[in-house]
Each structure stands twice: as structure tokens, then as C-alpha cells.
XYZ file of C-alpha atoms in Angstrom:
256
model
C -68.190 32.458 -37.048
C -70.642 33.852 -34.494
C -73.840 31.854 -34.053
C -76.356 34.556 -33.113
C -79.039 31.940 -32.499
C -77.255 30.836 -29.344
C -77.392 34.309 -27.777
C -80.660 35.235 -26.146
C -79.761 38.832 -25.423
C -77.602 40.792 -27.858
C -76.794 44.412 -28.485
C -74.615 45.585 -31.328
C -72.576 48.563 -30.146
C -71.116 50.894 -32.729
C -68.809 53.711 -31.723
C -71.918 55.912 -31.620
C -73.969 55.663 -29.492
C -71.238 55.154 -26.935
C -70.355 51.911 -25.215
C -71.540 53.416 -21.931
C -74.981 54.030 -23.431
C -75.082 50.465 -24.700
C -73.970 49.099 -21.324
C -76.759 51.018 -19.622
C -79.315 49.638 -22.037
C -77.934 46.132 -21.596
C -78.455 46.391 -17.833
C -82.006 47.703 -18.162
C -82.984 44.926 -20.548
C -80.900 42.210 -18.847
C -78.658 41.558 -21.824
C -75.902 38.998 -21.321
C -73.824 39.749 -24.423
C -72.732 42.882 -26.251
C -71.199 42.514 -29.706
C -68.809 45.334 -30.562
C -68.450 46.588 -34.105
C -65.014 47.588 -35.375
C -63.770 50.929 -34.075
C -62.564 52.584 -30.873
C -65.047 52.352 -28.016
C -64.359 54.916 -25.294
C -65.714 55.079 -21.750
C -65.449 58.081 -19.446
C -64.395 56.073 -16.402
C -63.827 52.580 -15.051
C -66.527 50.116 -16.049
C -67.607 48.495 -12.771
C -69.393 45.245 -13.594
C -72.019 44.292 -11.019
C -73.387 41.402 -13.061
C -72.081 38.889 -15.582
C -71.401 40.206 -19.070
C -69.680 39.210 -22.303
C -68.118 41.753 -24.676
C -67.375 40.212 -28.058
C -65.726 41.919 -31.003
C -67.218 41.071 -34.371
C -63.914 41.740 -36.170
C -60.341 40.845 -35.203
C -58.957 42.396 -32.027
C -56.819 44.842 -34.013
C -59.984 46.542 -35.272
C -61.952 46.686 -32.013
C -60.431 48.814 -29.250
C -61.703 49.564 -25.746
C -60.173 52.496 -23.844
C -60.932 55.306 -21.401
C -60.949 59.020 -22.129
C -59.352 60.031 -18.831
C -56.857 58.775 -16.249
C -58.350 56.188 -13.927
C -57.556 53.088 -11.899
C -58.809 50.281 -14.131
C -60.468 49.897 -17.491
C -62.703 47.024 -16.319
C -63.498 45.845 -12.783
C -65.689 42.762 -12.394
C -66.602 43.415 -8.770
C -69.523 40.936 -8.789
C -70.249 39.472 -12.210
C -68.160 37.169 -14.387
C -66.555 38.830 -17.404
C -65.863 37.392 -20.857
C -63.941 39.276 -23.548
C -63.428 38.055 -27.098
C -61.567 39.639 -30.013
C -60.969 43.073 -28.465
C -57.931 45.226 -27.704
C -57.696 46.813 -24.260
C -55.794 50.097 -24.572
C -54.188 50.871 -21.194
C -52.435 54.158 -21.899
C -54.619 56.130 -19.429
C -55.258 53.524 -16.729
C -53.250 51.884 -13.961
C -54.398 48.447 -15.082
C -56.588 46.852 -17.719
C -58.685 44.485 -15.604
C -59.112 44.022 -11.876
C -60.262 40.391 -11.704
C -62.299 39.837 -8.547
C -64.308 36.795 -9.671
C -63.931 35.005 -13.019
C -62.465 36.582 -16.143
C -62.169 34.841 -19.512
C -60.243 36.280 -22.472
C -60.199 34.735 -25.928
C -58.249 36.191 -28.809
C -57.667 39.549 -27.102
C -54.799 42.007 -26.899
C -53.805 44.015 -23.818
C -51.402 46.847 -24.598
C -49.993 50.147 -23.360
C -49.227 51.968 -26.615
C -47.665 54.926 -24.789
C -44.374 53.041 -24.543
C -43.870 53.959 -20.873
C -44.825 50.486 -19.562
C -46.369 51.842 -16.376
C -49.789 50.211 -16.819
C -50.469 46.731 -15.489
C -52.356 44.156 -17.520
C -54.598 41.907 -15.416
C -54.495 41.687 -11.619
C -56.101 38.515 -10.242
C -56.905 38.725 -6.537
C -57.745 36.042 -3.982
C -60.775 33.960 -4.950
C -60.666 35.017 -8.602
C -59.812 33.010 -11.702
C -58.361 34.136 -15.032
C -58.499 32.054 -18.196
C -56.783 33.541 -21.250
C -56.348 31.757 -24.566
C -54.800 33.037 -27.772
C -54.118 36.458 -26.245
C -51.300 39.006 -26.574
C -49.888 41.179 -23.789
C -47.587 43.915 -25.053
C -45.574 46.805 -23.582
C -47.064 46.655 -20.068
C -45.558 47.071 -16.625
C -46.532 43.538 -15.604
C -48.743 41.549 -17.952
C -50.425 39.307 -15.362
C -50.309 39.537 -11.552
C -51.661 36.559 -9.591
C -52.112 36.881 -5.829
C -52.329 34.183 -3.177
C -55.562 32.210 -3.442
C -56.073 33.167 -7.097
C -55.907 31.007 -10.235
C -54.621 31.879 -13.707
C -54.474 29.709 -16.820
C -52.756 31.080 -19.927
C -52.930 28.977 -23.069
C -51.316 29.891 -26.403
C -50.635 33.411 -25.134
C -47.800 35.733 -26.119
C -46.316 38.150 -23.573
C -43.813 40.527 -25.123
C -41.793 43.651 -24.288
C -43.251 44.157 -20.806
C -41.212 44.960 -17.702
C -42.292 41.642 -16.152
C -44.310 38.946 -17.870
C -45.998 37.111 -14.989
C -45.771 38.018 -11.298
C -47.025 35.248 -8.999
C -47.160 35.281 -5.215
C -46.846 32.351 -2.853
C -50.182 30.544 -2.602
C -51.224 31.378 -6.159
C -51.976 28.761 -8.813
C -50.602 29.608 -12.270
C -50.531 27.409 -15.364
C -48.940 28.359 -18.687
C -49.417 26.112 -21.715
C -47.877 26.656 -25.165
C -47.219 30.290 -24.307
C -44.226 32.590 -24.732
C -42.709 35.342 -22.611
C -40.062 37.195 -24.562
C -38.081 40.438 -24.588
C -39.222 41.659 -21.173
C -37.120 44.524 -19.819
C -36.718 42.821 -16.452
C -37.959 39.264 -15.860
C -40.108 36.799 -17.733
C -41.580 35.242 -14.588
C -41.213 36.682 -11.106
C -42.200 34.571 -8.102
C -42.404 36.153 -4.654
C -42.752 33.844 -1.671
C -42.225 33.795 2.067
C -40.750 30.292 1.712
C -37.295 31.447 0.633
C -35.947 30.131 3.938
C -36.527 26.613 2.642
C -33.371 24.798 1.597
C -34.559 24.109 -1.970
C -36.087 27.520 -2.624
C -33.657 30.388 -2.256
C -33.711 33.841 -3.873
C -32.279 33.354 -7.343
C -32.261 34.658 -10.886
C -31.919 32.191 -13.693
C -33.622 29.939 -16.190
C -36.930 28.124 -16.194
C -35.536 25.216 -14.174
C -35.652 27.440 -11.068
C -39.396 26.767 -11.006
C -39.065 22.998 -10.682
C -39.604 23.186 -6.912
C -42.300 25.883 -7.125
C -45.695 24.224 -6.781
C -47.546 27.441 -7.568
C -46.338 27.549 -11.189
C -46.804 24.951 -13.923
C -45.326 25.416 -17.414
C -45.844 23.134 -20.398
C -44.314 23.663 -23.842
C -43.515 27.323 -23.126
C -40.792 29.656 -24.404
C -38.960 32.192 -22.216
C -36.349 34.140 -24.147
C -34.593 37.490 -24.355
C -35.725 38.722 -20.932
C -33.032 41.214 -20.006
C -32.501 40.576 -16.269
C -33.411 36.914 -16.409
C -36.128 34.528 -17.490
C -37.049 33.727 -13.877
C -36.593 35.479 -10.546
C -37.445 33.874 -7.202
C -37.399 36.309 -4.293
C -38.570 36.878 -0.740
C -42.099 38.250 -0.594
C -42.304 41.827 0.753
C -44.383 42.492 3.856
C -47.016 44.334 1.830
C -48.126 42.447 -1.267
C -49.501 45.420 -3.110
C -50.849 48.883 -2.643
C -54.605 49.159 -2.847
C -55.954 50.412 -6.131
C -56.823 54.088 -5.967
C -60.603 54.265 -5.966
C -60.697 58.029 -6.255
C -61.840 57.909 -9.856
C -65.496 57.682 -10.784
C -67.030 54.454 -12.029
C -69.531 53.325 -14.599
C -71.641 50.702 -12.827
C -72.983 47.877 -14.962
């Protein structure tokens, strides 16, 4: 139950006027929270958050969908401000990734999905200095559900990752914690760990079960299920020279 008395600044966004209009108004009037009514909320381009903001669905996540109308790099990019999402679905069919996490991102009761079935969209990319906290969330039919780079933190609690190519990709120097979460039916690997420490005696490139992570300090799993991942539940491999290609910034942005 939402306690409106605790929110100083609130806007209720219906599907019309558009979410972009509501975001603009929220910036002008320094709103901290936008409550989203049930429906599909479309934006023309990547929402570039330059200040902290919370987007909260009033209904369940199945009924509140956020998506773009055209191909672009990311659905949401918190370049400066912290971002909180609650009870919304992020539809990634027309974007390279759902969220580029540059500072702090919190998800509660959300769903991140690529309904196209092609699994080419990424879920959440957490870069150095950023922190992701996700609880009670679903990640479905994505390329990689969560990518955590060196110097970044990610905590997933009671989350379900299903039918992606890779569930979690973590690089050496990252800090990833999974608690009471499941990674199942991925087309490649449940967890993929890339490190430049494969020359160490106790950490060699391998594919296998969850016990491969016992000597990996970057990853902590508690009461988790990894099952049905086609190439293996866990892969440990040598980190490539280039961690990742830069996100194409050629698309236009909605600045918030």
C-alpha cells in the first residue's frame, strides 16, 4: 500500500499526457517521485536522468510498461541522479539495454524483458562506481540480464533470471551478491565470470557447476538455484583485452 503522505512531490502519469511531458513537469517543479498508472508509457528516446528520481507503478508490474518508440541505446540512463523503479516492466525490444547504471539504481518488484524473442538486448549494465540493488525482480529473454564491471556493486535478492543468453556477467574487480535468487534455462551460461587472474593455480578457465565460484571473491551466492543452463551453470574465463564496446550515443536523449 502506497503511503502518499510520505511523498512531498508526486505526479500521477497516465498514458496521456505522455511520460516525457510528465518528466518535464517533474523537473520544472522539482518532483522526486512519479507514480505511473497502469498502461504502456512510451518515450521517444533514451531518458537521461540528470537528477534523482523514483518511478513507481501503482499496479503490478505486468500492468505498467515502460518502453521506447524507436531504436536507441538505452531505455534509462542515470548519468547523475540516483534512480528507483518499483512495480514496472521495462520493455527492451527496441533498445540495446534497459538501464545504464552510472550511480545508484534500485529496483523493487520490476520486470526487465525483451519480448521480441531475439535476446539481443541487455538488461542492466553497472559500470565502475555504480551500485545496483534489485529485489523481487524478474529478468526474462535478454542477452545478458545483469553486467557488472570492475569497481561496481550489484546485489540481487529474491530475483528470477530466466531464458536469457547469460544470466549474470561479472568482471574481475566487481562485487556481486545473489541471495535467494534463481538463474534458470539460460541458452548459454547462468553466471559468467571474466578475469585476468586465470593464470592463478586455483582459478583456471572452466565450465561447470556453482562450486567453481568458491575461489572467486567477486561473487557471493546464498540459497540460490542455478539450473537448466544449456552450456553450463558457471563459466570462468580469461578477460578479453577490451571489456566492452562503448554504448552508441548517436541516438537523441530526453534529459531529466
